[in-house]
PDB file of C-alpha atoms and ligand atoms in Angstrom:
ATOM      1  CA  UNK E   1       4.200  25.334 -17.078  1.00 42.00           C
ATOM      2  CA  UNK E   2       6.732  23.001 -15.398  1.00 51.00           C
ATOM      3  CA  UNK E   3       7.483  19.349 -16.088  1.00 69.00           C
ATOM      4  CA  UNK E   4       4.910  16.560 -15.862  1.00 67.00           C
ATOM      5  CA  UNK E   5       6.454  15.532 -12.538  1.00 74.00           C
ATOM      6  CA  UNK E   6       6.181  19.080 -11.156  1.00 82.00           C
ATOM      7  CA  UNK E   7       2.535  19.237 -12.182  1.00 83.00           C
ATOM      8  CA  UNK E   8       1.881  15.841 -10.589  1.00 79.00           C
ATOM      9  CA  UNK E   9       3.452  17.081  -7.352  1.00 85.00           C
ATOM     10  CA  UNK E  10       1.339  20.252  -7.379  1.00 89.00           C
ATOM     11  CA  UNK E  11      -1.681  18.039  -8.039  1.00 87.00           C
ATOM     12  CA  UNK E  12      -1.118  16.288  -4.730  1.00 89.00           C
ATOM     13  CA  UNK E  13      -0.929  19.641  -2.956  1.00 92.00           C
ATOM     14  CA  UNK E  14      -4.203  20.794  -4.525  1.00 92.00           C
ATOM     15  CA  UNK E  15      -5.716  17.420  -3.562  1.00 92.00           C
ATOM     16  CA  UNK E  16      -4.712  17.964   0.076  1.00 94.00           C
ATOM     17  CA  UNK E  17      -6.438  21.370   0.162  1.00 95.00           C
ATOM     18  CA  UNK E  18      -9.581  19.922  -1.452  1.00 95.00           C
ATOM     19  CA  UNK E  19      -9.504  16.997   0.976  1.00 94.00           C
ATOM     20  CA  UNK E  20      -9.211  19.324   3.982  1.00 96.00           C
ATOM     21  CA  UNK E  21     -12.205  21.370   2.781  1.00 96.00           C
ATOM     22  CA  UNK E  22     -14.367  18.300   2.118  1.00 95.00           C
ATOM     23  CA  UNK E  23     -13.302  16.704   5.391  1.00 96.00           C
ATOM     24  CA  UNK E  24     -14.247  19.865   7.284  1.00 96.00           C
ATOM     25  CA  UNK E  25     -17.617  19.943   5.470  1.00 95.00           C
ATOM     26  CA  UNK E  26     -18.341  16.417   6.715  1.00 94.00           C
ATOM     27  CA  UNK E  27     -17.044  17.207  10.229  1.00 95.00           C
ATOM     28  CA  UNK E  28     -19.314  20.258  10.473  1.00 94.00           C
ATOM     29  CA  UNK E  29     -22.492  18.549   9.274  1.00 94.00           C
ATOM     30  CA  UNK E  30     -22.202  14.857  10.141  1.00 91.00           C
ATOM     31  CA  UNK E  31     -23.668  14.147   6.685  1.00 92.00           C
ATOM     32  CA  UNK E  32     -23.147  10.652   5.244  1.00 91.00           C
ATOM     33  CA  UNK E  33     -23.163  12.109   1.724  1.00 90.00           C
ATOM     34  CA  UNK E  34     -20.421  14.606   2.559  1.00 93.00           C
ATOM     35  CA  UNK E  35     -18.491  11.780   4.247  1.00 92.00           C
ATOM     36  CA  UNK E  36     -18.610   9.815   0.991  1.00 90.00           C
ATOM     37  CA  UNK E  37     -17.207  12.743  -0.961  1.00 90.00           C
ATOM     38  CA  UNK E  38     -14.458  13.430   1.603  1.00 93.00           C
ATOM     39  CA  UNK E  39     -13.386   9.786   1.691  1.00 90.00           C
ATOM     40  CA  UNK E  40     -13.255   9.611  -2.100  1.00 86.00           C
ATOM     41  CA  UNK E  41     -10.935  12.624  -2.092  1.00 89.00           C
ATOM     42  CA  UNK E  42      -8.706  11.033   0.556  1.00 89.00           C
ATOM     43  CA  UNK E  43      -8.290   7.983  -1.662  1.00 85.00           C
ATOM     44  CA  UNK E  44      -7.582  10.223  -4.649  1.00 82.00           C
ATOM     45  CA  UNK E  45      -4.771  12.014  -2.863  1.00 87.00           C
ATOM     46  CA  UNK E  46      -3.230   8.730  -1.677  1.00 86.00           C
ATOM     47  CA  UNK E  47      -3.539   7.383  -5.208  1.00 80.00           C
ATOM     48  CA  UNK E  48      -1.897  10.446  -6.802  1.00 79.00           C
ATOM     49  CA  UNK E  49       1.051  10.163  -4.420  1.00 84.00           C
ATOM     50  CA  UNK E  50       1.405   6.490  -5.289  1.00 82.00           C
ATOM     51  CA  UNK E  51       1.089   7.175  -9.021  1.00 77.00           C
ATOM     52  CA  UNK E  52       3.808   9.814  -8.830  1.00 81.00           C
ATOM     53  CA  UNK E  53       6.148   7.361  -7.103  1.00 83.00           C
ATOM     54  CA  UNK E  54       5.263   4.658  -9.641  1.00 81.00           C
ATOM     55  CA  UNK E  55       6.030   7.032 -12.527  1.00 77.00           C
ATOM     56  CA  UNK E  56       9.453   7.680 -11.042  1.00 84.00           C
ATOM     57  CA  UNK E  57      10.119   3.948 -10.743  1.00 85.00           C
ATOM     58  CA  UNK E  58       8.695   3.181 -14.193  1.00 81.00           C
ATOM     59  CA  UNK E  59      10.950   5.724 -15.908  1.00 81.00           C
ATOM     60  CA  UNK E  60      14.123   4.056 -14.575  1.00 86.00           C
ATOM     61  CA  UNK E  61      16.050   2.205 -17.279  1.00 86.00           C
ATOM     62  CA  UNK E  62      16.476  -1.572 -17.170  1.00 86.00           C
ATOM     63  CA  UNK E  63      19.083  -2.839 -14.691  1.00 89.00           C
ATOM     64  CA  UNK E  64      20.580  -6.184 -13.620  1.00 90.00           C
ATOM     65  CA  UNK E  65      17.672  -7.007 -11.291  1.00 88.00           C
ATOM     66  CA  UNK E  66      15.011  -5.895 -13.802  1.00 88.00           C
ATOM     67  CA  UNK E  67      16.399  -6.587 -17.271  1.00 85.00           C
ATOM     68  CA  UNK E  68      13.018  -5.873 -18.911  1.00 82.00           C
ATOM     69  CA  UNK E  69      12.691  -2.433 -17.328  1.00 82.00           C
ATOM     70  CA  UNK E  70      10.325  -1.136 -14.651  1.00 84.00           C
ATOM     71  CA  UNK E  71       7.278  -0.198 -16.716  1.00 78.00           C
ATOM     72  CA  UNK E  72       4.909  -2.465 -14.812  1.00 81.00           C
ATOM     73  CA  UNK E  73       5.300  -0.404 -11.627  1.00 82.00           C
ATOM     74  CA  UNK E  74       2.591   1.867 -13.044  1.00 77.00           C
ATOM     75  CA  UNK E  75       0.102  -0.997 -13.237  1.00 80.00           C
ATOM     76  CA  UNK E  76       0.987  -2.294  -9.816  1.00 82.00           C
ATOM     77  CA  UNK E  77       0.223   1.187  -8.453  1.00 81.00           C
ATOM     78  CA  UNK E  78      -3.017   1.402 -10.452  1.00 79.00           C
ATOM     79  CA  UNK E  79      -4.118  -1.990  -9.126  1.00 84.00           C
ATOM     80  CA  UNK E  80      -3.421  -0.926  -5.546  1.00 85.00           C
ATOM     81  CA  UNK E  81      -5.317   2.299  -6.205  1.00 82.00           C
ATOM     82  CA  UNK E  82      -8.265   0.202  -7.388  1.00 86.00           C
ATOM     83  CA  UNK E  83      -8.165  -1.837  -4.159  1.00 89.00           C
ATOM     84  CA  UNK E  84      -8.088   1.390  -2.094  1.00 87.00           C
ATOM     85  CA  UNK E  85     -11.092   2.733  -4.005  1.00 86.00           C
ATOM     86  CA  UNK E  86     -13.061  -0.472  -3.371  1.00 90.00           C
ATOM     87  CA  UNK E  87     -12.225  -0.230   0.354  1.00 90.00           C
ATOM     88  CA  UNK E  88     -13.441   3.394   0.366  1.00 88.00           C
ATOM     89  CA  UNK E  89     -16.704   2.312  -1.291  1.00 90.00           C
ATOM     90  CA  UNK E  90     -17.203  -0.309   1.437  1.00 91.00           C
ATOM     91  CA  UNK E  91     -16.632   2.289   4.154  1.00 90.00           C
ATOM     92  CA  UNK E  92     -19.081   4.713   2.510  1.00 90.00           C
ATOM     93  CA  UNK E  93     -21.748   1.991   2.228  1.00 91.00           C
ATOM     94  CA  UNK E  94     -21.284   1.076   5.889  1.00 90.00           C
ATOM     95  CA  UNK E  95     -21.570   4.755   6.870  1.00 87.00           C
ATOM     96  CA  UNK E  96     -24.677   5.156   4.713  1.00 90.00           C
ATOM     97  CA  UNK E  97     -26.253   2.081   6.314  1.00 92.00           C
ATOM     98  CA  UNK E  98     -25.663   3.352   9.858  1.00 90.00           C
ATOM     99  CA  UNK E  99     -27.133   6.742   8.927  1.00 90.00           C
ATOM    100  CA  UNK E 100     -30.061   5.046   7.208  1.00 92.00           C
ATOM    101  CA  UNK E 101     -30.882   3.108  10.409  1.00 92.00           C
ATOM    102  CA  UNK E 102     -30.513   6.177  12.637  1.00 88.00           C
ATOM    103  CA  UNK E 103     -31.037   9.349  10.582  1.00 87.00           C
ATOM    104  CA  UNK E 104     -29.982  12.538  12.300  1.00 85.00           C
ATOM    105  CA  UNK E 105     -30.539  16.150  11.281  1.00 87.00           C
ATOM    106  CA  UNK E 106     -27.507  17.823   9.700  1.00 88.00           C
ATOM    107  CA  UNK E 107     -25.637  20.429  11.695  1.00 88.00           C
ATOM    108  CA  UNK E 108     -24.566  23.669  10.009  1.00 89.00           C
ATOM    109  CA  UNK E 109     -25.627  22.282   6.608  1.00 90.00           C
ATOM    110  CA  UNK E 110     -25.154  25.546   4.729  1.00 92.00           C
ATOM    111  CA  UNK E 111     -21.551  25.974   5.853  1.00 93.00           C
ATOM    112  CA  UNK E 112     -20.883  22.346   4.916  1.00 93.00           C
ATOM    113  CA  UNK E 113     -22.445  22.753   1.480  1.00 94.00           C
ATOM    114  CA  UNK E 114     -20.469  25.953   0.859  1.00 95.00           C
ATOM    115  CA  UNK E 115     -17.159  24.294   1.840  1.00 95.00           C
ATOM    116  CA  UNK E 116     -17.795  21.241  -0.304  1.00 94.00           C
ATOM    117  CA  UNK E 117     -18.844  23.387  -3.275  1.00 95.00           C
ATOM    118  CA  UNK E 118     -15.724  25.532  -2.842  1.00 95.00           C
ATOM    119  CA  UNK E 119     -13.606  22.380  -2.978  1.00 95.00           C
ATOM    120  CA  UNK E 120     -15.306  21.381  -6.238  1.00 94.00           C
ATOM    121  CA  UNK E 121     -14.547  24.808  -7.740  1.00 96.00           C
ATOM    122  CA  UNK E 122     -10.854  24.252  -6.931  1.00 95.00           C
ATOM    123  CA  UNK E 123     -11.045  20.797  -8.552  1.00 92.00           C
ATOM    124  CA  UNK E 124     -12.662  22.256 -11.652  1.00 94.00           C
ATOM    125  CA  UNK E 125     -10.018  24.964 -12.010  1.00 96.00           C
ATOM    126  CA  UNK E 126      -7.155  22.514 -11.456  1.00 93.00           C
ATOM    127  CA  UNK E 127      -8.613  20.068 -13.975  1.00 90.00           C
ATOM    128  CA  UNK E 128      -8.382  22.809 -16.622  1.00 93.00           C
ATOM    129  CA  UNK E 129      -4.702  23.376 -15.752  1.00 92.00           C
ATOM    130  CA  UNK E 130      -4.098  19.617 -16.027  1.00 86.00           C
ATOM    131  CA  UNK E 131      -5.852  19.376 -19.398  1.00 87.00           C
ATOM    132  CA  UNK E 132      -3.627  22.146 -20.754  1.00 90.00           C
ATOM    133  CA  UNK E 133      -0.455  20.597 -19.312  1.00 85.00           C
ATOM    134  CA  UNK E 134      -1.453  17.172 -20.660  1.00 80.00           C
ATOM    135  CA  UNK E 135      -1.839  18.622 -24.156  1.00 84.00           C
ATOM    136  CA  UNK E 136       1.477  20.462 -23.905  1.00 83.00           C
ATOM    137  CA  UNK E 137       3.460  17.447 -22.651  1.00 75.00           C
ATOM    138  CA  UNK E 138       1.326  14.781 -24.428  1.00 73.00           C
ATOM    139  CA  UNK E 139       1.097  12.865 -21.172  1.00 71.00           C
ATOM    140  CA  UNK E 140      -1.690  10.283 -20.972  1.00 69.00           C
ATOM    141  CA  UNK E 141      -1.141  10.087 -17.200  1.00 70.00           C
ATOM    142  CA  UNK E 142      -1.888  13.812 -16.748  1.00 74.00           C
ATOM    143  CA  UNK E 143      -4.878  13.608 -19.097  1.00 78.00           C
ATOM    144  CA  UNK E 144      -6.154  10.687 -17.013  1.00 76.00           C
ATOM    145  CA  UNK E 145      -5.740  12.764 -13.849  1.00 77.00           C
ATOM    146  CA  UNK E 146      -7.688  15.628 -15.405  1.00 82.00           C
ATOM    147  CA  UNK E 147     -10.561  13.352 -16.475  1.00 81.00           C
ATOM    148  CA  UNK E 148     -10.588  11.797 -13.003  1.00 80.00           C
ATOM    149  CA  UNK E 149     -10.846  15.269 -11.427  1.00 84.00           C
ATOM    150  CA  UNK E 150     -13.745  16.155 -13.735  1.00 84.00           C
ATOM    151  CA  UNK E 151     -15.514  12.978 -12.569  1.00 82.00           C
ATOM    152  CA  UNK E 152     -14.920  14.147  -8.988  1.00 85.00           C
ATOM    153  CA  UNK E 153     -16.462  17.497  -9.844  1.00 89.00           C
ATOM    154  CA  UNK E 154     -19.528  15.636 -11.138  1.00 85.00           C
ATOM    155  CA  UNK E 155     -19.897  13.554  -7.946  1.00 85.00           C
ATOM    156  CA  UNK E 156     -19.240  16.704  -5.897  1.00 89.00           C
ATOM    157  CA  UNK E 157     -22.104  18.518  -7.651  1.00 89.00           C
ATOM    158  CA  UNK E 158     -24.337  15.468  -7.101  1.00 86.00           C
ATOM    159  CA  UNK E 159     -23.500  15.365  -3.406  1.00 89.00           C
ATOM    160  CA  UNK E 160     -24.076  19.116  -2.952  1.00 91.00           C
ATOM    161  CA  UNK E 161     -27.441  18.836  -4.721  1.00 89.00           C
ATOM    162  CA  UNK E 162     -28.382  15.861  -2.539  1.00 88.00           C
ATOM    163  CA  UNK E 163     -27.478  17.581   0.720  1.00 91.00           C
ATOM    164  CA  UNK E 164     -29.272  20.754  -0.413  1.00 93.00           C
ATOM    165  CA  UNK E 165     -32.348  18.629  -1.057  1.00 91.00           C
ATOM    166  CA  UNK E 166     -32.122  17.268   2.507  1.00 91.00           C
ATOM    167  CA  UNK E 167     -32.094  20.864   3.797  1.00 90.00           C
ATOM    168  CA  UNK E 168     -34.972  22.015   1.563  1.00 91.00           C
ATOM    169  CA  UNK E 169     -37.287  18.999   2.007  1.00 93.00           C
ATOM    170  CA  UNK E 170     -36.256  17.960   5.518  1.00 90.00           C
ATOM    171  CA  UNK E 171     -36.203  14.328   4.331  1.00 91.00           C
ATOM    172  CA  UNK E 172     -33.258  12.908   6.264  1.00 91.00           C
ATOM    173  CA  UNK E 173     -33.175   9.564   4.386  1.00 92.00           C
ATOM    174  CA  UNK E 174     -31.964  11.428   1.304  1.00 91.00           C
ATOM    175  CA  UNK E 175     -28.566  11.884   2.954  1.00 91.00           C
ATOM    176  CA  UNK E 176     -27.637   8.170   3.207  1.00 91.00           C
ATOM    177  CA  UNK E 177     -29.301   7.566  -0.175  1.00 92.00           C
ATOM    178  CA  UNK E 178     -26.958  10.050  -1.864  1.00 90.00           C
ATOM    179  CA  UNK E 179     -24.018   8.480   0.004  1.00 89.00           C
ATOM    180  CA  UNK E 180     -25.009   5.001  -1.203  1.00 92.00           C
ATOM    181  CA  UNK E 181     -25.287   6.221  -4.801  1.00 91.00           C
ATOM    182  CA  UNK E 182     -21.795   7.726  -4.514  1.00 88.00           C
ATOM    183  CA  UNK E 183     -20.506   4.446  -3.056  1.00 90.00           C
ATOM    184  CA  UNK E 184     -21.824   2.481  -6.032  1.00 92.00           C
ATOM    185  CA  UNK E 185     -20.144   4.864  -8.463  1.00 88.00           C
ATOM    186  CA  UNK E 186     -16.874   4.680  -6.479  1.00 86.00           C
ATOM    187  CA  UNK E 187     -17.065   0.870  -6.346  1.00 91.00           C
ATOM    188  CA  UNK E 188     -17.572   0.680 -10.110  1.00 91.00           C
ATOM    189  CA  UNK E 189     -14.594   2.921 -10.862  1.00 85.00           C
ATOM    190  CA  UNK E 190     -12.390   0.920  -8.462  1.00 86.00           C
ATOM    191  CA  UNK E 191     -13.313  -2.429  -9.997  1.00 90.00           C
ATOM    192  CA  UNK E 192     -12.725  -1.073 -13.506  1.00 87.00           C
ATOM    193  CA  UNK E 193      -9.257   0.132 -12.494  1.00 82.00           C
ATOM    194  CA  UNK E 194      -8.408  -3.288 -10.994  1.00 87.00           C
ATOM    195  CA  UNK E 195      -9.585  -5.028 -14.167  1.00 86.00           C
ATOM    196  CA  UNK E 196      -7.503  -2.796 -16.415  1.00 80.00           C
ATOM    197  CA  UNK E 197      -4.307  -3.156 -14.387  1.00 82.00           C
ATOM    198  CA  UNK E 198      -4.785  -6.926 -14.020  1.00 84.00           C
ATOM    199  CA  UNK E 199      -5.012  -7.185 -17.815  1.00 79.00           C
ATOM    200  CA  UNK E 200      -1.811  -5.192 -18.235  1.00 76.00           C
ATOM    201  CA  UNK E 201       0.039  -7.224 -15.577  1.00 81.00           C
ATOM    202  CA  UNK E 202      -1.022 -10.447 -17.314  1.00 83.00           C
ATOM    203  CA  UNK E 203       0.941  -9.507 -20.482  1.00 81.00           C
ATOM    204  CA  UNK E 204      -2.087  -8.738 -22.635  1.00 80.00           C
ATOM    205  CA  UNK E 205      -1.515  -8.687 -26.381  1.00 82.00           C
ATOM    206  CA  UNK E 206      -1.855  -5.290 -28.103  1.00 83.00           C
ATOM    207  CA  UNK E 207      -5.116  -4.548 -29.947  1.00 85.00           C
ATOM    208  CA  UNK E 208      -5.791  -5.912 -33.435  1.00 90.00           C
ATOM    209  CA  UNK E 209      -4.901  -2.633 -35.165  1.00 91.00           C
ATOM    210  CA  UNK E 210      -1.438  -2.534 -33.530  1.00 89.00           C
ATOM    211  CA  UNK E 211      -0.867  -6.208 -34.396  1.00 91.00           C
ATOM    212  CA  UNK E 212      -1.771  -5.497 -38.032  1.00 93.00           C
ATOM    213  CA  UNK E 213       0.659  -2.596 -38.027  1.00 93.00           C
ATOM    214  CA  UNK E 214       3.432  -4.792 -36.585  1.00 94.00           C
ATOM    215  CA  UNK E 215       2.857  -7.456 -39.254  1.00 94.00           C
ATOM    216  CA  UNK E 216       2.941  -4.803 -41.988  1.00 95.00           C
ATOM    217  CA  UNK E 217       6.283  -3.438 -40.742  1.00 96.00           C
ATOM    218  CA  UNK E 218       7.831  -6.927 -40.773  1.00 96.00           C
ATOM    219  CA  UNK E 219       6.492  -7.650 -44.257  1.00 95.00           C
ATOM    220  CA  UNK E 220       7.769  -4.353 -45.646  1.00 95.00           C
ATOM    221  CA  UNK E 221      11.299  -4.662 -44.226  1.00 95.00           C
ATOM    222  CA  UNK E 222      12.181  -8.352 -44.466  1.00 94.00           C
ATOM    223  CA  UNK E 223      13.293  -8.465 -48.129  1.00 94.00           C
ATOM    224  CA  UNK E 224      15.680 -11.384 -48.601  1.00 94.00           C
ATOM    225  CA  UNK E 225      13.932 -13.515 -45.979  1.00 95.00           C
ATOM    226  CA  UNK E 226      11.265 -16.118 -46.808  1.00 94.00           C
ATOM    227  CA  UNK E 227       8.733 -15.621 -44.045  1.00 94.00           C
ATOM    228  CA  UNK E 228       8.162 -14.733 -40.401  1.00 95.00           C
ATOM    229  CA  UNK E 229       6.124 -16.830 -37.970  1.00 94.00           C
ATOM    230  CA  UNK E 230       5.395 -17.479 -34.278  1.00 94.00           C
ATOM    231  CA  UNK E 231       4.855 -13.791 -33.533  1.00 94.00           C
ATOM    232  CA  UNK E 232       4.437 -13.127 -29.826  1.00 93.00           C
ATOM    233  CA  UNK E 233       3.782  -9.693 -28.414  1.00 92.00           C
ATOM    234  CA  UNK E 234       3.191  -8.477 -24.907  1.00 87.00           C
ATOM    235  CA  UNK E 235       2.875  -5.092 -23.328  1.00 80.00           C
ATOM    236  CA  UNK E 236       4.334  -3.775 -20.091  1.00 75.00           C
ATOM    237  CA  UNK E 237       3.264  -0.192 -19.534  1.00 69.00           C
ATOM    238  CA  UNK E 238       4.397   1.892 -22.485  1.00 72.00           C
ATOM    239  CA  UNK E 239       6.784  -0.867 -23.540  1.00 80.00           C
ATOM    240  CA  UNK E 240       5.877  -3.421 -26.194  1.00 87.00           C
ATOM    241  CA  UNK E 241       7.912  -6.636 -26.440  1.00 91.00           C
ATOM    242  CA  UNK E 242       7.902  -8.411 -29.794  1.00 95.00           C
ATOM    243  CA  UNK E 243       9.518 -11.713 -30.722  1.00 96.00           C
ATOM    244  CA  UNK E 244       9.227 -13.869 -33.830  1.00 96.00           C
ATOM    245  CA  UNK E 245      11.023 -16.406 -36.014  1.00 96.00           C
ATOM    246  CA  UNK E 246      12.497 -15.209 -39.311  1.00 96.00           C
ATOM    247  CA  UNK E 247      12.978 -17.938 -41.939  1.00 96.00           C
ATOM    248  CA  UNK E 248      15.817 -17.234 -44.444  1.00 96.00           C
ATOM    249  CA  UNK E 249      17.295 -19.325 -47.312  1.00 96.00           C
ATOM    250  CA  UNK E 250      19.404 -22.128 -45.746  1.00 95.00           C
ATOM    251  CA  UNK E 251      22.574 -21.051 -47.526  1.00 95.00           C
ATOM    252  CA  UNK E 252      22.333 -17.365 -46.548  1.00 96.00           C
ATOM    253  CA  UNK E 253      25.373 -15.995 -44.727  1.00 96.00           C
ATOM    254  CA  UNK E 254      24.922 -15.092 -41.075  1.00 96.00           C
ATOM    255  CA  UNK E 255      25.976 -11.516 -41.850  1.00 96.00           C
ATOM    256  CA  UNK E 256      23.213 -11.200 -44.470  1.00 96.00           C
ATOM    257  CA  UNK E 257      20.565 -12.621 -42.122  1.00 97.00           C
ATOM    258  CA  UNK E 258      21.751 -10.273 -39.424  1.00 97.00           C
ATOM    259  CA  UNK E 259      21.465  -7.311 -41.810  1.00 97.00           C
ATOM    260  CA  UNK E 260      17.817  -8.204 -42.417  1.00 97.00           C
ATOM    261  CA  UNK E 261      17.210  -8.366 -38.661  1.00 97.00           C
ATOM    262  CA  UNK E 262      18.865  -4.980 -38.160  1.00 96.00           C
ATOM    263  CA  UNK E 263      16.751  -3.491 -40.949  1.00 96.00           C
ATOM    264  CA  UNK E 264      13.531  -4.769 -39.352  1.00 96.00           C
ATOM    265  CA  UNK E 265      14.616  -3.596 -35.899  1.00 96.00           C
ATOM    266  CA  UNK E 266      15.510  -0.162 -37.293  1.00 95.00           C
ATOM    267  CA  UNK E 267      12.092   0.140 -38.952  1.00 96.00           C
ATOM    268  CA  UNK E 268      10.380  -0.678 -35.642  1.00 95.00           C
ATOM    269  CA  UNK E 269      12.497   1.855 -33.760  1.00 92.00           C
ATOM    270  CA  UNK E 270      11.556   4.573 -36.266  1.00 92.00           C
ATOM    271  CA  UNK E 271       7.872   3.693 -36.328  1.00 90.00           C
ATOM    272  CA  UNK E 272       7.003   2.744 -32.738  1.00 86.00           C
ATOM    273  CA  UNK E 273       8.559   4.620 -29.852  1.00 77.00           C
ATOM    274  CA  UNK E 274       8.821   1.976 -27.141  1.00 82.00           C
ATOM    275  CA  UNK E 275       9.290  -1.450 -28.654  1.00 90.00           C
ATOM    276  CA  UNK E 276      11.869  -4.143 -27.924  1.00 91.00           C
ATOM    277  CA  UNK E 277      12.319  -6.617 -30.818  1.00 95.00           C
ATOM    278  CA  UNK E 278      13.839 -10.083 -30.559  1.00 96.00           C
ATOM    279  CA  UNK E 279      14.284 -12.133 -33.752  1.00 97.00           C
ATOM    280  CA  UNK E 280      15.145 -15.839 -34.004  1.00 97.00           C
ATOM    281  CA  UNK E 281      16.639 -16.760 -37.419  1.00 96.00           C
ATOM    282  CA  UNK E 282      15.776 -20.144 -38.951  1.00 95.00           C
ATOM    283  CA  UNK E 283      16.766 -22.013 -42.167  1.00 95.00           C
ATOM    284  CA  UNK E 284      14.264 -22.579 -45.006  1.00 92.00           C
ATOM    285  CA  UNK E 285      12.996 -26.020 -43.967  1.00 89.00           C
ATOM    286  CA  UNK E 286      11.530 -24.477 -40.794  1.00 87.00           C
ATOM    287  CA  UNK E 287       8.964 -22.554 -42.862  1.00 86.00           C
ATOM    288  CA  UNK E 288       5.347 -23.001 -41.758  1.00 82.00           C
ATOM    289  CA  UNK E 289       2.408 -23.430 -44.062  1.00 69.00           C
ATOM    290  CA  UNK E 290      -0.160 -21.391 -42.185  1.00 73.00           C
ATOM    291  CA  UNK E 291      -0.151 -18.260 -40.024  1.00 76.00           C
ATOM    292  CA  UNK E 292       3.147 -17.029 -41.421  1.00 83.00           C
ATOM    293  CA  UNK E 293       3.957 -13.584 -42.786  1.00 84.00           C
ATOM    294  CA  UNK E 294       5.224 -14.392 -46.282  1.00 84.00           C
ATOM    295  CA  UNK E 295       7.734 -11.840 -47.556  1.00 80.00           C
TER     296      UNK E 295
HETATM  297 ZN1   ZN H 301      10.067 -21.318 -36.174  1.00 89.27          ZN
HETATM  298 ZN1   ZN H 302      22.730  -7.717 -33.801  1.00 89.27          ZN
END
């Protein structure tokens, strides 16, 4: 199996095929429910293309214009994806409302159902490929894609069941009802995505477990120093930025203090893959009474 980028590119291709099938299913039938599914797929494909571009940008090393790296590109893309998803939900709701007011019998419903179901089978198969590739390359992005596809399979099954029910019972209102239910699910997933990326863009602190781990690393590697305080940590994508004050005996030589800093930095590099550490050295009288890591 090729690289994560190759897989992501293939993913977009598969998405286009699925989108064409679902779009044709809607075109054939005029079903609001099938429209909702087709539109969701369109957004997915646009989002995957954007995510791929963002990954490329995010993996660039820091440069003069972006001295802290480009990791946040991923969250900017995810936030935009969330906005797209919310817009799709609005369009689906509008479509469902119009169909609700003026229900019309579905044309060629069986062909439409078959096409949409075929698209879901492709999604299901591709999700399995993605799961395997995600395990092999340990990529959270690919694993996320695979889970997303599985969610699409679930909505696809729901939509196919709904449209089948319209055909069996002849109750036309079921069509916009299924579309509206899909819209609510789509809206929820879009808002959740926006919330998550907003948190990441706002320099959220890592979770309590990670913070505890960071404090333990400092404590275990700062022999010779007195204490550490004013810890500040923020996350940008995979990157964690850590800064703190390190209090050392006032008469300690700069070279000795620097050795302690290097030892702590080395320990962080060994223990956490993507962390940038910045240490400010202070003399003994700067020690704080509370909220300090005493060595
Ligand atoms: Zn201080
Ligand atoms: Zn240095």
